XYZ file of C-alpha atoms in Angstrom:
464
model
C 8.650 14.963 -2.385
C 9.321 13.196 -5.709
C 7.974 9.677 -6.959
C 10.807 7.691 -5.557
C 10.403 9.202 -1.979
C 6.555 8.576 -2.319
C 7.032 5.055 -2.813
C 9.669 4.686 -0.071
C 7.590 5.942 2.717
C 4.603 3.794 1.345
C 6.807 0.811 1.795
C 7.987 1.922 5.248
C 4.166 1.786 6.263
C 3.553 -1.745 4.774
C 6.597 -2.763 6.433
C 5.021 -1.572 9.662
C 1.869 -3.159 8.938
C 3.358 -6.368 8.399
C 4.730 -6.374 11.796
C 1.180 -6.177 13.278
C -0.686 -9.066 14.964
C -3.609 -8.334 12.507
C -1.047 -7.812 9.560
C -3.206 -9.120 7.015
C -6.220 -6.325 7.580
C -3.587 -3.433 7.873
C -1.602 -4.157 4.872
C -5.068 -4.833 2.991
C -6.113 -1.374 4.390
C -2.885 0.473 3.211
C -3.205 -1.108 -0.308
C -6.612 0.079 -0.604
C -5.352 3.744 0.109
C -2.560 3.355 -2.351
C -4.811 2.308 -5.219
C -6.543 5.633 -5.085
C -3.433 7.677 -5.512
C -3.754 8.264 -9.329
C -0.899 10.493 -9.518
C 1.695 7.697 -8.924
C -0.227 4.741 -9.495
C -0.516 5.039 -13.290
C 0.552 1.932 -15.299
C 4.209 1.367 -15.970
C 5.248 1.660 -20.039
C 7.713 -1.201 -19.831
C 9.851 -1.369 -23.049
C 12.985 -3.141 -22.225
C 16.624 -2.880 -23.468
C 17.784 -6.464 -23.963
C 21.034 -5.781 -26.002
C 24.347 -6.157 -24.010
C 26.440 -2.872 -23.969
C 29.953 -3.037 -22.648
C 29.941 0.517 -22.067
C 27.141 0.368 -19.457
C 26.931 -3.311 -18.359
C 29.189 -5.554 -16.523
C 29.181 -9.294 -17.061
C 28.580 -11.315 -13.816
C 31.198 -13.924 -14.102
C 29.842 -16.132 -11.295
C 26.463 -16.089 -12.835
C 28.112 -17.122 -16.098
C 29.163 -20.226 -14.589
C 25.598 -20.999 -13.448
C 24.454 -20.121 -16.745
C 26.251 -22.937 -18.305
C 24.532 -25.392 -16.318
C 21.228 -24.250 -17.502
C 19.446 -25.247 -20.705
C 21.766 -25.107 -23.777
C 19.497 -22.786 -25.948
C 20.413 -19.637 -23.421
C 24.119 -20.176 -23.297
C 24.466 -17.406 -26.268
C 22.911 -14.704 -23.677
C 24.981 -12.767 -21.259
C 24.348 -12.471 -17.355
C 24.439 -8.735 -16.141
C 25.685 -7.939 -12.880
C 23.138 -6.083 -10.601
C 23.443 -5.210 -6.636
C 22.998 -8.204 -4.524
C 20.891 -6.299 -1.901
C 17.943 -8.629 -1.688
C 16.211 -6.495 -4.314
C 18.072 -8.408 -7.043
C 15.122 -9.338 -8.755
C 13.790 -5.936 -9.008
C 17.271 -4.640 -9.836
C 17.449 -6.909 -12.738
C 14.112 -5.176 -14.042
C 15.613 -1.791 -13.681
C 18.601 -2.395 -15.613
C 16.713 -3.438 -18.610
C 14.148 -0.628 -18.156
C 14.403 2.595 -19.716
C 12.907 4.493 -17.165
C 15.047 6.188 -14.302
C 11.724 7.316 -12.366
C 11.129 3.840 -11.304
C 12.831 2.390 -8.222
C 12.984 -0.802 -6.682
C 10.700 0.384 -3.769
C 8.049 1.268 -6.451
C 8.345 -2.132 -7.992
C 7.897 -3.974 -4.500
C 4.991 -1.913 -3.672
C 3.408 -2.755 -6.717
C 4.045 -6.506 -6.450
C 2.290 -6.307 -3.035
C -0.706 -4.803 -4.515
C -0.995 -7.040 -7.359
C -0.657 -10.170 -5.022
C -3.236 -8.579 -2.554
C -6.137 -7.598 -5.241
C -5.570 -11.070 -7.053
C -4.582 -13.357 -4.247
C -6.920 -16.128 -5.070
C -5.372 -16.366 -8.570
C -1.787 -16.707 -7.259
C -2.950 -19.147 -4.376
C -4.377 -21.649 -6.551
C -1.217 -21.837 -8.686
C 1.687 -21.464 -6.530
C 0.510 -22.426 -2.966
C 1.059 -25.934 -3.562
C 4.875 -25.450 -4.261
C 5.904 -22.361 -2.027
C 3.286 -21.922 0.518
C 0.538 -19.544 1.112
C 0.520 -16.121 -0.516
C -0.618 -14.718 2.436
C 2.525 -15.264 4.286
C 4.538 -14.327 1.141
C 3.110 -10.890 1.175
C 3.949 -10.263 4.714
C 7.666 -11.227 3.655
C 7.578 -8.956 0.708
C 6.455 -6.017 2.776
C 10.088 -6.083 4.349
C 12.583 -4.215 2.454
C 15.446 -6.145 0.635
C 14.184 -9.708 1.018
C 14.785 -12.191 -1.567
C 12.040 -12.764 -3.766
C 10.438 -16.162 -5.296
C 7.719 -17.427 -7.931
C 5.218 -15.238 -6.482
C 7.071 -11.952 -7.365
C 8.043 -13.199 -10.844
C 4.422 -13.863 -11.465
C 3.146 -10.747 -9.973
C 5.697 -8.666 -12.004
C 4.522 -10.161 -15.380
C 1.254 -8.250 -14.783
C 2.805 -5.082 -13.182
C 4.960 -4.852 -16.203
C 2.665 -6.482 -18.784
C 5.344 -8.784 -19.994
C 6.584 -12.419 -20.464
C 9.191 -13.599 -17.924
C 11.224 -16.479 -18.862
C 12.852 -18.063 -15.548
C 16.071 -20.150 -16.256
C 17.073 -22.132 -13.389
C 20.625 -24.090 -13.312
C 20.358 -27.666 -13.559
C 22.027 -28.441 -10.032
C 20.233 -30.740 -7.609
C 16.931 -31.965 -8.603
C 13.776 -30.268 -7.420
C 10.387 -31.317 -7.953
C 9.477 -27.935 -9.162
C 12.287 -27.673 -11.736
C 9.663 -27.639 -14.354
C 7.952 -24.688 -13.006
C 11.345 -22.657 -12.503
C 12.338 -23.258 -15.888
C 9.475 -21.781 -17.332
C 7.755 -18.573 -19.341
C 5.690 -16.983 -17.113
C 2.674 -15.065 -18.636
C 0.396 -12.100 -17.459
C -3.249 -13.221 -16.160
C -5.705 -13.767 -19.150
C -7.078 -10.420 -19.118
C -3.471 -8.799 -19.636
C -1.798 -8.693 -23.019
C 2.053 -9.012 -22.691
C 3.919 -6.332 -24.855
C 7.390 -7.761 -24.428
C 9.590 -10.595 -23.255
C 12.677 -10.742 -20.699
C 14.894 -13.480 -19.244
C 16.314 -13.860 -15.890
C 18.558 -16.245 -14.125
C 18.322 -17.982 -10.736
C 21.917 -17.299 -9.494
C 24.123 -17.031 -6.104
C 26.521 -14.446 -5.014
C 29.025 -17.183 -4.433
C 30.441 -20.018 -6.626
C 28.709 -23.551 -6.294
C 31.494 -24.874 -4.141
C 31.226 -21.959 -1.581
C 27.430 -22.074 -1.510
C 27.384 -25.520 -0.902
C 29.642 -25.356 2.083
C 27.656 -22.938 3.790
C 24.316 -24.541 3.230
C 25.009 -28.114 4.298
C 26.343 -29.353 0.972
C 22.842 -28.251 -0.566
C 22.805 -25.436 -3.399
C 20.118 -23.036 -3.130
C 19.963 -19.894 -5.260
C 20.211 -16.449 -3.483
C 20.321 -13.973 -6.415
C 18.733 -12.872 -9.678
C 20.661 -11.511 -12.926
C 19.114 -10.454 -16.275
C 20.278 -12.079 -19.250
C 20.787 -9.979 -22.329
C 21.766 -10.832 -25.855
C 25.331 -10.137 -26.965
C 23.811 -9.055 -30.450
C 20.480 -8.652 -32.009
C 19.087 -12.143 -32.616
C 15.764 -12.812 -34.466
C 12.770 -11.945 -32.287
C 10.400 -14.194 -34.095
C 11.870 -16.911 -31.790
C 10.208 -16.446 -28.273
C 12.592 -18.510 -26.612
C 15.262 -15.668 -26.943
C 17.239 -18.250 -29.148
C 19.703 -17.159 -31.835
C 18.368 -17.817 -35.589
C 20.248 -20.804 -36.615
C 21.589 -21.146 -40.027
C 20.375 -24.126 -41.993
C 22.988 -25.939 -43.221
C 22.403 -28.572 -45.866
C 23.265 -32.029 -44.651
C 26.371 -33.623 -46.636
C 28.071 -37.136 -46.635
C 31.162 -38.534 -47.953
C 31.723 -40.812 -50.888
C 34.914 -41.971 -52.502
C 35.319 -41.834 -56.270
C 38.715 -42.543 -57.816
C 40.255 -42.682 -54.345
C 39.192 -38.993 -53.650
C 36.873 -37.862 -50.849
C 33.833 -36.307 -52.422
C 30.890 -34.472 -50.555
C 27.204 -35.189 -51.908
C 24.056 -33.533 -50.880
C 21.764 -35.761 -48.949
C 17.974 -35.441 -49.214
C 17.531 -36.539 -45.851
C 17.376 -33.856 -43.027
C 17.735 -34.515 -39.283
C 17.081 -32.255 -36.477
C 19.967 -30.469 -35.107
C 21.097 -30.683 -31.692
C 19.518 -27.312 -30.834
C 16.271 -28.186 -32.149
C 16.686 -31.234 -29.802
C 17.026 -29.283 -26.943
C 14.420 -26.702 -27.974
C 12.008 -29.550 -28.086
C 13.057 -31.004 -24.524
C 12.700 -27.479 -23.245
C 9.344 -27.029 -24.934
C 8.041 -30.270 -23.221
C 9.017 -28.824 -19.899
C 7.254 -25.485 -20.734
C 4.330 -27.431 -21.837
C 4.024 -29.392 -18.599
C 4.356 -26.266 -16.547
C 1.884 -24.456 -18.523
C -0.600 -27.044 -18.166
C -0.290 -27.107 -14.430
C -1.121 -23.508 -14.507
C -3.978 -24.062 -17.058
C -5.597 -26.499 -14.582
C -4.928 -24.144 -11.608
C -6.823 -21.263 -13.616
C -9.547 -23.506 -14.130
C -9.742 -24.463 -10.538
C -9.497 -20.650 -9.664
C -12.415 -19.774 -11.974
C -14.652 -22.323 -10.574
C -13.915 -21.783 -6.743
C -12.805 -18.373 -6.437
C -15.884 -16.738 -4.841
C -16.445 -19.778 -2.133
C -12.858 -19.534 -1.224
C -12.622 -16.058 -1.000
C -15.524 -16.033 1.405
C -13.829 -19.013 3.614
C -10.508 -16.958 3.574
C -12.139 -13.814 4.718
C -14.189 -15.735 7.473
C -10.953 -17.452 8.796
C -9.131 -14.059 8.790
C -11.758 -12.203 10.533
C -12.113 -15.004 13.201
C -8.325 -14.924 13.262
C -8.497 -11.114 14.002
C -11.034 -11.041 16.600
C -9.120 -13.863 18.607
C -6.070 -11.668 18.466
C -7.861 -8.535 19.540
C -9.285 -10.363 22.519
C -5.728 -11.663 23.643
C -3.793 -8.677 22.627
C -1.928 -6.816 25.512
C -2.342 -3.232 26.261
C 0.840 -2.386 24.587
C -0.118 -4.297 21.415
C -3.763 -2.744 21.518
C -1.744 0.927 21.508
C 0.320 -0.038 18.865
C -2.626 -1.244 16.769
C -4.406 2.047 17.369
C -1.501 3.950 16.461
C -0.890 2.323 13.248
C -4.938 2.531 12.395
C -4.570 6.311 13.225
C -1.593 6.757 10.770
C -3.624 4.981 8.069
C -6.508 6.972 8.581
C -4.254 10.264 8.570
C -2.606 8.872 5.226
C -5.905 8.060 3.792
C -7.600 11.722 4.705
C -4.603 13.464 3.199
C -5.293 11.940 -0.335
C -9.002 11.993 -0.462
C -10.552 14.524 -2.656
C -13.459 17.093 -1.265
C -16.371 14.786 -2.299
C -14.659 11.846 -0.623
C -14.532 13.753 2.584
C -17.852 14.716 2.312
C -19.263 11.176 1.967
C -17.112 9.545 4.389
C -18.198 12.351 7.034
C -21.876 11.653 6.043
C -21.430 7.848 6.329
C -19.724 8.361 9.963
C -22.420 10.463 11.141
C -25.074 7.832 9.904
C -23.294 4.973 11.742
C -23.121 6.910 14.618
C -26.812 7.712 14.721
C -27.837 4.173 13.947
C -25.374 2.954 16.648
C -26.843 5.164 19.340
C -30.209 4.503 18.511
C -29.811 0.949 18.839
C -27.467 0.635 21.810
C -28.865 -0.304 25.270
C -28.090 2.201 28.459
C -25.252 -0.351 29.297
C -23.764 0.240 25.823
C -24.275 3.942 26.241
C -22.071 3.900 29.197
C -19.496 2.109 27.714
C -19.267 4.178 24.626
C -19.162 7.296 27.013
C -16.305 5.916 28.806
C -14.169 4.872 25.761
C -14.844 8.290 24.387
C -13.225 9.698 27.213
C -10.246 7.224 27.240
C -9.816 8.364 23.383
C -10.237 11.735 24.393
C -7.275 11.379 27.140
C -5.364 8.929 24.758
C -5.561 11.719 21.958
C -4.236 14.418 24.405
C -1.484 12.622 25.587
C -0.134 11.885 22.266
C -0.586 15.122 20.793
C 2.666 17.129 20.143
C 3.617 20.323 21.745
C 2.339 22.370 18.886
C -0.911 20.568 19.082
C -1.108 21.004 22.576
C -0.512 24.775 22.489
C -3.156 25.103 19.834
C -5.486 23.065 22.101
C -4.831 25.279 24.959
C -4.988 28.590 23.129
C -8.446 27.652 21.845
C -9.518 26.781 25.386
C -8.147 30.146 26.552
C -10.110 31.937 23.970
C -13.152 30.004 24.867
C -12.687 30.935 28.303
C -12.037 34.681 27.885
C -15.101 34.625 25.714
C -17.211 33.168 27.927
C -16.067 35.505 31.042
C -16.559 38.237 28.785
C -20.028 37.399 28.058
C -21.076 36.800 31.720
C -19.389 40.229 32.252
C -21.471 42.084 29.994
C -24.525 40.028 31.024
C -23.781 41.360 34.875
C -23.325 44.893 33.497
C -26.359 44.900 31.758
C -28.298 43.458 34.897
C -26.536 46.266 37.042
C -27.538 48.866 34.578
C -31.272 47.937 34.591
C -31.066 47.939 38.526
C -29.474 51.486 38.442
C -32.257 52.767 36.147
C -34.787 51.125 38.268
C -33.770 52.832 41.567
C -33.161 56.119 39.637
C -36.699 56.030 38.689
C -37.843 55.285 42.035
C -35.863 58.103 43.683
C -37.323 60.527 41.089
C -40.856 59.221 41.858
C -40.109 59.695 45.567
C -38.883 63.232 45.127
C -41.625 64.181 42.958
C -44.504 63.380 45.930
C -42.147 65.402 48.013
C -42.497 68.228 45.980
C -46.130 67.865 45.562
C -46.737 67.320 49.427
C -44.667 70.488 49.958
C -46.656 72.479 47.420
C -49.954 71.301 49.028
C -48.917 72.733 52.737
C -47.838 75.909 50.964
C -51.371 76.396 49.505
C -53.158 75.472 52.841
C -51.000 78.063 54.542
C -51.594 80.656 51.855
C -55.263 79.877 52.220
C -55.349 80.215 56.036
C -53.558 83.183 55.972
C -55.934 84.934 53.817
C -59.008 84.243 55.755
C -57.280 85.829 58.851
C -56.523 88.783 56.703
C -59.955 89.176 55.853
C -61.405 88.414 59.412
C -59.068 91.359 60.945
C -60.477 93.641 58.176
C -64.132 93.242 58.872
C -63.433 93.497 62.471
C -62.035 96.968 62.428
């Protein structure tokens, strides 16, 4: 199984977890297991190719129309066509990435992991605009679903890069300053590069409005690349403008003459850049304030959220049907199997020791009623386990049971034979002892008769 297939399988597991009643707990469990897979979870080295190559890339004509409605300082960029399959944000990253080993599934899985382990950070920044990150994580677990701000921000940390988000100036939105913004990694991560993406639509504006009650809403992302190499010192991905000395006209001898002017005015592009920076600064101030709130109240919020989720999980389990319970147990079994497949021998020994200690502690403190309930549950689990065994496992279990039965029968037979041999030996000894006594009795009688005969002979001899 190659790297892409492994991440495809992991994404399938996450999607199954997202369908559960207690989806958050199950997703969190899978995420912890994935993080321990060092062979596939090494950081991605992202070195994007941002120069348009007509032999490799195709211009997205529809996206180009939307780009014309964005801020002027990006009109020189080229929108590149990517697959519109719901993974368009990840496809945009892959197009500029020089790594054929990475797939959209991997980027989606890594995004989920980033959002889970730094949930409070993202919650404080974006929840006021697009809702709680908890529900977004559930949606992301389903493959081919459209991405939003959470995913863009998370990918900054996954790829260790700055992502400039360009949103067309179509229909006013309160969060327009956030959508047209440069997203950066968390303070603890240093960005190594910059990329630019455009919020777009697979249809032109008229058709998109016609299918959405005359409201335009994006459903696609495309990467923006440079048509030729620009000066990289400008972090706004703008071309280096050539300074032209302002000139004015004067008339001398009825001839129009140009003279240099000592006054310099800001070029239109600089005006636009200033306006764009104002919007960016506004968005950055919001993020900065959110970061301060995040640092001050992260632990309390985390505890409250965990308590709420725990209470929600307990309530769900109390109200779950037998079918839901069976599904939950099966998924738990799958997670346990996956974890055991990836654990080392040392981790296995630690897990078994903890399991034994927990079992001993629980049994020492349980009442008689709890003891009976535990035995009954164990019986049910054994029956459920047997019913869920595949034919091969069932045959193995029956074969082991048959061997144990044969061994027990052989043992009993040997014990019976040994007992019979002892009885036979005792009977032989008794028979030999009886024969010895009979022989001794016969010898006594013979001696007595011989003595009597001798006496008679002596008497007759004396008489004669």
